[in-house]
CSV table of C-alpha atoms in Angstrom, one decimal:
chain,number,residue,atom,x,y,z
G,1,UNK,CA,46.4,0.9,40.4
G,2,UNK,CA,48.2,-2.1,41.8
G,3,UNK,CA,48.3,-5.2,39.6
G,4,UNK,CA,45.9,-7.9,40.7
G,5,UNK,CA,47.4,-11.2,41.7
G,6,UNK,CA,44.0,-12.8,40.9
G,7,UNK,CA,41.5,-12.2,38.2
G,8,UNK,CA,38.5,-10.1,39.1
G,9,UNK,CA,35.2,-10.2,37.2
G,10,UNK,CA,32.8,-7.5,37.8
G,11,UNK,CA,29.2,-7.3,36.6
G,12,UNK,CA,26.4,-5.0,37.3
G,13,UNK,CA,23.3,-7.2,37.8
G,14,UNK,CA,20.0,-5.5,38.1
G,15,UNK,CA,19.7,-1.9,38.7
G,16,UNK,CA,21.4,-1.5,42.0
G,17,UNK,CA,23.5,-4.5,42.5
G,18,UNK,CA,27.3,-4.8,42.4
G,19,UNK,CA,28.8,-8.2,41.9
G,20,UNK,CA,32.4,-9.1,42.2
G,21,UNK,CA,34.2,-12.4,41.8
G,22,UNK,CA,37.7,-13.1,42.9
G,23,UNK,CA,39.9,-16.2,43.3
G,24,UNK,CA,42.2,-16.4,46.3
G,25,UNK,CA,45.1,-18.7,46.5
G,26,UNK,CA,44.1,-20.1,49.9
G,27,UNK,CA,41.8,-22.9,51.2
G,28,UNK,CA,38.2,-22.0,51.8
G,29,UNK,CA,38.3,-22.3,55.6
G,30,UNK,CA,41.0,-19.7,55.8
G,31,UNK,CA,39.3,-17.3,53.6
G,32,UNK,CA,36.0,-17.6,55.5
G,33,UNK,CA,37.9,-17.2,58.7
G,34,UNK,CA,39.2,-13.8,57.6
G,35,UNK,CA,35.6,-12.6,57.4
G,36,UNK,CA,34.6,-13.7,60.9
G,37,UNK,CA,37.7,-13.3,63.0
G,38,UNK,CA,37.8,-10.0,64.9
G,39,UNK,CA,41.6,-10.3,65.1
G,40,UNK,CA,42.0,-10.5,61.3
G,41,UNK,CA,39.4,-7.8,60.4
G,42,UNK,CA,41.8,-4.9,61.2
G,43,UNK,CA,44.4,-6.4,58.9
G,44,UNK,CA,42.3,-6.1,55.7
G,45,UNK,CA,38.9,-4.5,56.2
G,46,UNK,CA,38.6,-0.9,54.9
G,47,UNK,CA,40.8,1.4,52.9
G,48,UNK,CA,44.6,1.1,53.0
G,49,UNK,CA,45.0,4.6,54.3
G,50,UNK,CA,42.6,3.9,57.3
G,51,UNK,CA,43.2,2.1,60.5
G,52,UNK,CA,40.3,-0.2,61.3
G,53,UNK,CA,39.3,-1.3,64.8
G,54,UNK,CA,36.5,-3.7,65.7
G,55,UNK,CA,34.1,-2.1,68.1
G,56,UNK,CA,31.5,-4.9,68.0
G,57,UNK,CA,31.4,-8.2,66.2
G,58,UNK,CA,28.8,-10.8,67.2
G,59,UNK,CA,29.0,-13.3,64.3
G,60,UNK,CA,25.7,-15.1,64.5
G,61,UNK,CA,22.3,-14.6,62.8
G,62,UNK,CA,20.9,-11.4,64.2
G,63,UNK,CA,24.2,-10.4,65.8
G,64,UNK,CA,25.5,-6.9,65.3
G,65,UNK,CA,28.9,-5.6,64.0
G,66,UNK,CA,30.5,-2.2,64.1
G,67,UNK,CA,33.9,-1.2,62.8
G,68,UNK,CA,35.6,2.2,63.3
G,69,UNK,CA,38.0,3.5,60.8
G,70,UNK,CA,40.5,6.3,61.3
G,71,UNK,CA,42.5,7.9,58.5
G,72,UNK,CA,43.2,11.0,56.4
G,73,UNK,CA,39.5,11.8,56.1
G,74,UNK,CA,39.0,11.5,59.8
G,75,UNK,CA,37.2,9.0,62.0
G,76,UNK,CA,34.0,7.3,61.0
G,77,UNK,CA,32.2,4.0,61.5
G,78,UNK,CA,30.3,1.3,59.7
G,79,UNK,CA,27.8,-1.1,61.2
G,80,UNK,CA,25.3,-3.8,60.4
G,81,UNK,CA,23.7,-7.0,61.3
G,82,UNK,CA,24.6,-10.6,60.3
G,83,UNK,CA,21.7,-12.1,58.5
G,84,UNK,CA,23.1,-15.6,57.6
G,85,UNK,CA,26.3,-17.3,58.9
G,86,UNK,CA,27.0,-20.6,57.2
G,87,UNK,CA,30.7,-21.5,57.6
G,88,UNK,CA,32.5,-21.9,55.3
G,89,UNK,CA,30.1,-21.3,52.4
G,90,UNK,CA,28.1,-18.2,52.9
G,91,UNK,CA,27.9,-15.0,54.9
G,92,UNK,CA,25.2,-12.4,54.6
G,93,UNK,CA,25.1,-9.1,56.4
G,94,UNK,CA,23.8,-5.6,56.2
G,95,UNK,CA,26.2,-2.7,55.8
G,96,UNK,CA,25.5,0.9,56.7
G,97,UNK,CA,27.9,3.9,56.9
G,98,UNK,CA,27.1,6.0,59.9
G,99,UNK,CA,27.9,9.1,57.8
G,100,UNK,CA,24.8,8.4,55.8
G,101,UNK,CA,22.4,6.5,58.0
G,102,UNK,CA,19.5,4.7,56.4
G,103,UNK,CA,21.2,3.7,53.2
G,104,UNK,CA,21.5,0.1,53.7
G,105,UNK,CA,23.6,-2.3,51.5
G,106,UNK,CA,22.9,-6.1,51.9
G,107,UNK,CA,26.2,-7.8,51.3
G,108,UNK,CA,26.3,-11.5,50.6
G,109,UNK,CA,29.6,-13.3,50.2
G,110,UNK,CA,29.8,-16.9,49.0
G,111,UNK,CA,32.9,-19.1,49.2
G,112,UNK,CA,33.5,-21.8,46.6
G,113,UNK,CA,36.1,-24.5,47.1
G,114,UNK,CA,38.3,-24.8,44.0
G,115,UNK,CA,40.6,-27.4,45.6
G,116,UNK,CA,43.1,-25.4,47.6
G,117,UNK,CA,42.0,-22.1,46.1
G,118,UNK,CA,38.7,-20.3,46.8
G,119,UNK,CA,36.4,-18.3,44.7
G,120,UNK,CA,34.7,-15.5,46.6
G,121,UNK,CA,31.6,-13.9,45.1
G,122,UNK,CA,30.3,-10.8,46.7
G,123,UNK,CA,26.9,-9.3,46.0
G,124,UNK,CA,26.1,-5.8,47.3
G,125,UNK,CA,22.5,-4.8,46.9
G,126,UNK,CA,21.7,-1.1,47.5
G,127,UNK,CA,18.4,-0.2,48.9
G,128,UNK,CA,16.7,3.1,48.2
G,129,UNK,CA,15.2,5.0,51.1
G,130,UNK,CA,11.7,3.8,50.1
G,131,UNK,CA,12.8,0.2,50.3
G,132,UNK,CA,14.6,0.8,53.5
G,133,UNK,CA,11.4,2.2,55.0
G,134,UNK,CA,9.6,-1.0,53.9
G,135,UNK,CA,12.4,-3.1,55.3
G,136,UNK,CA,12.2,-1.5,58.7
G,137,UNK,CA,8.4,-1.3,58.5
G,138,UNK,CA,8.5,2.3,59.5
G,139,UNK,CA,7.0,3.3,56.1
G,140,UNK,CA,3.6,2.0,56.8
G,141,UNK,CA,1.9,4.7,54.8
G,142,UNK,CA,4.0,4.0,51.7
G,143,UNK,CA,3.5,0.3,52.1
G,144,UNK,CA,-0.2,0.8,52.5
G,145,UNK,CA,-0.7,3.1,49.6
G,146,UNK,CA,1.2,0.6,47.4
G,147,UNK,CA,-0.9,-2.2,48.6
G,148,UNK,CA,-4.0,-0.2,47.8
G,149,UNK,CA,-2.6,0.6,44.3
G,150,UNK,CA,-2.0,-3.1,43.7
G,151,UNK,CA,-5.5,-4.0,45.0
G,152,UNK,CA,-6.9,-1.4,42.6
G,153,UNK,CA,-4.9,-2.9,39.7
G,154,UNK,CA,-6.1,-6.4,40.6
G,155,UNK,CA,-9.7,-5.3,40.8
G,156,UNK,CA,-9.4,-3.4,37.5
G,157,UNK,CA,-7.9,-6.5,35.9
G,158,UNK,CA,-10.6,-8.8,37.2
G,159,UNK,CA,-13.3,-6.4,36.0
G,160,UNK,CA,-11.9,-6.7,32.5
G,161,UNK,CA,-11.7,-10.4,32.7
S,1,UNK,CA,12.5,10.7,41.5
S,2,UNK,CA,12.7,9.2,38.0
S,3,UNK,CA,15.6,11.5,37.2
S,4,UNK,CA,17.3,10.5,40.4
S,5,UNK,CA,16.9,6.8,39.5
S,6,UNK,CA,18.4,7.4,36.1
S,7,UNK,CA,21.3,9.1,37.7
S,8,UNK,CA,21.9,6.1,39.9
S,9,UNK,CA,21.6,3.7,37.0
S,10,UNK,CA,24.3,5.7,35.2
S,11,UNK,CA,26.5,5.6,38.3
S,12,UNK,CA,26.2,1.8,38.6
S,13,UNK,CA,26.9,1.3,34.9
S,14,UNK,CA,29.9,3.6,35.0
S,15,UNK,CA,31.3,1.8,38.1
S,16,UNK,CA,30.9,-1.7,36.6
S,17,UNK,CA,34.2,-1.5,34.7
S,18,UNK,CA,37.6,-1.9,36.5
S,19,UNK,CA,39.4,0.6,34.2
S,20,UNK,CA,36.8,3.3,35.0
S,21,UNK,CA,37.2,2.6,38.7
S,22,UNK,CA,40.9,2.9,38.3
S,23,UNK,CA,40.4,6.3,36.6
S,24,UNK,CA,38.3,7.5,39.5
S,25,UNK,CA,40.8,6.3,42.0
S,26,UNK,CA,43.6,8.1,40.1
S,27,UNK,CA,41.6,11.3,39.8
S,28,UNK,CA,40.9,11.1,43.5
S,29,UNK,CA,44.6,12.0,44.0
S,30,UNK,CA,44.4,15.0,41.6
S,31,UNK,CA,43.7,16.0,38.0
S,32,UNK,CA,45.4,14.2,35.1
S,33,UNK,CA,45.7,14.4,31.3
S,34,UNK,CA,44.2,11.7,29.0
S,35,UNK,CA,47.7,10.3,28.3
S,36,UNK,CA,48.6,10.2,31.9
S,37,UNK,CA,45.4,8.3,32.6
S,38,UNK,CA,45.9,5.8,29.7
S,39,UNK,CA,49.5,4.8,30.6
S,40,UNK,CA,49.0,2.6,33.7
S,41,UNK,CA,46.1,0.7,31.9
S,42,UNK,CA,48.1,0.0,28.7
S,43,UNK,CA,45.2,1.0,26.5
S,44,UNK,CA,44.9,3.3,23.6
S,45,UNK,CA,44.0,7.0,23.9
S,46,UNK,CA,40.9,6.3,21.9
S,47,UNK,CA,39.9,3.5,24.3
S,48,UNK,CA,40.6,5.7,27.3
S,49,UNK,CA,38.5,8.6,25.9
S,50,UNK,CA,35.5,6.3,25.6
S,51,UNK,CA,35.8,5.4,29.3
S,52,UNK,CA,36.1,9.1,30.2
S,53,UNK,CA,33.0,9.8,28.2
S,54,UNK,CA,31.0,7.2,30.2
S,55,UNK,CA,32.3,8.8,33.4
S,56,UNK,CA,31.4,12.3,32.2
S,57,UNK,CA,27.9,11.2,31.3
S,58,UNK,CA,27.4,9.9,34.8
S,59,UNK,CA,28.8,13.3,36.1
S,60,UNK,CA,31.6,11.4,37.9
S,61,UNK,CA,34.4,13.1,35.8
S,62,UNK,CA,34.7,16.4,34.0
S,63,UNK,CA,37.3,17.4,31.5
S,64,UNK,CA,38.5,20.7,29.9
S,65,UNK,CA,40.9,21.5,27.2
S,66,UNK,CA,43.8,23.8,27.8
S,67,UNK,CA,45.7,24.4,24.6
S,68,UNK,CA,46.2,20.9,23.1
S,69,UNK,CA,45.9,19.1,26.4
S,70,UNK,CA,42.7,17.7,27.9
S,71,UNK,CA,42.7,17.7,31.7
S,72,UNK,CA,40.4,15.4,33.6
S,73,UNK,CA,39.3,15.8,37.2
S,74,UNK,CA,36.6,14.4,39.5
S,75,UNK,CA,33.0,15.5,38.7
S,76,UNK,CA,31.0,18.3,40.0
S,77,UNK,CA,31.1,18.9,43.7
S,78,UNK,CA,27.3,19.1,43.9
S,79,UNK,CA,27.2,15.4,42.9
S,80,UNK,CA,24.4,13.8,44.8
S,81,UNK,CA,25.5,12.7,48.2
S,82,UNK,CA,24.1,9.2,47.6
S,83,UNK,CA,26.0,8.9,44.3
S,84,UNK,CA,29.2,9.8,46.1
S,85,UNK,CA,28.5,7.2,48.8
S,86,UNK,CA,28.0,4.5,46.1
S,87,UNK,CA,31.3,5.5,44.4
S,88,UNK,CA,33.1,5.4,47.7
S,89,UNK,CA,31.6,2.1,48.6
S,90,UNK,CA,32.6,0.6,45.3
S,91,UNK,CA,36.3,1.7,45.6
S,92,UNK,CA,36.4,0.6,49.2
S,93,UNK,CA,35.1,-2.9,48.3
S,94,UNK,CA,37.9,-3.4,45.8
S,95,UNK,CA,40.5,-2.2,48.2
S,96,UNK,CA,39.2,-4.6,50.9
S,97,UNK,CA,39.5,-7.5,48.5
S,98,UNK,CA,43.0,-6.5,47.4
S,99,UNK,CA,44.1,-6.3,51.0
S,100,UNK,CA,42.4,-9.7,51.8
S,101,UNK,CA,44.5,-11.3,49.1
S,102,UNK,CA,47.6,-9.8,50.5
S,103,UNK,CA,46.8,-10.9,54.0
S,104,UNK,CA,46.2,-14.5,52.8
S,105,UNK,CA,49.4,-14.5,50.9
S,106,UNK,CA,51.3,-13.1,53.9
S,107,UNK,CA,49.9,-15.7,56.3
S,108,UNK,CA,50.2,-18.7,53.9
S,109,UNK,CA,51.2,-21.9,55.7
S,110,UNK,CA,49.8,-20.6,59.0
S,111,UNK,CA,46.9,-22.5,60.4
S,112,UNK,CA,43.4,-21.4,59.4
């Protein structure tokens, strides 16, 4: 393991969320830029052993991204959609590995100005297949039966009242 | 489904610690003894064994004793696909941020 030049705090919040905090010795604009500049992405995004190329990167709300990585384990790709782009404070996007489609991680990065240095907090929320179905509204039946269950609970509760 | 959810909870708990992630990263390159694992982290063998226990409970690592030496390796190959995906994601996230720090250091002084 390489020694960290900055301190990292990691907490697991909630059941399926990974949170990391890291301080970079660079101004906030530069750190944010690294996340949204297609020329900088290949220089840091992905594993060290892989070579990353940007296939698609439309940094605006609703815009799509797709990065291809090539390395010892072969070629694969990651994709997602930008959900919030607020330079230089916040970036929210979905993340999906094409090797396991349907398992969506919602990644939020916030950038805090510490006067020349920048604290980056990343939150990665993993969605189960059921939640994914709800998100893409393709799981109408699940959603409906849940609604009915809730309705039943509500009715049962109001009966007791 | 409940069992699956418990499995995921254990995975997330096991991954929440940087030492345990370091152990997984190391074992990804091949099996190792307890003392080999303890060395780079500068922690006691007892401390390291506790971390290994958490990883074993989550099925991320398994260990077996040969003579007086306990060998650790990555967990069962039938590990749930989703669990492996989460582990891979977690390790990749750390590596991304490491590399981002290096890039920012390399390009210090250049315009934003």
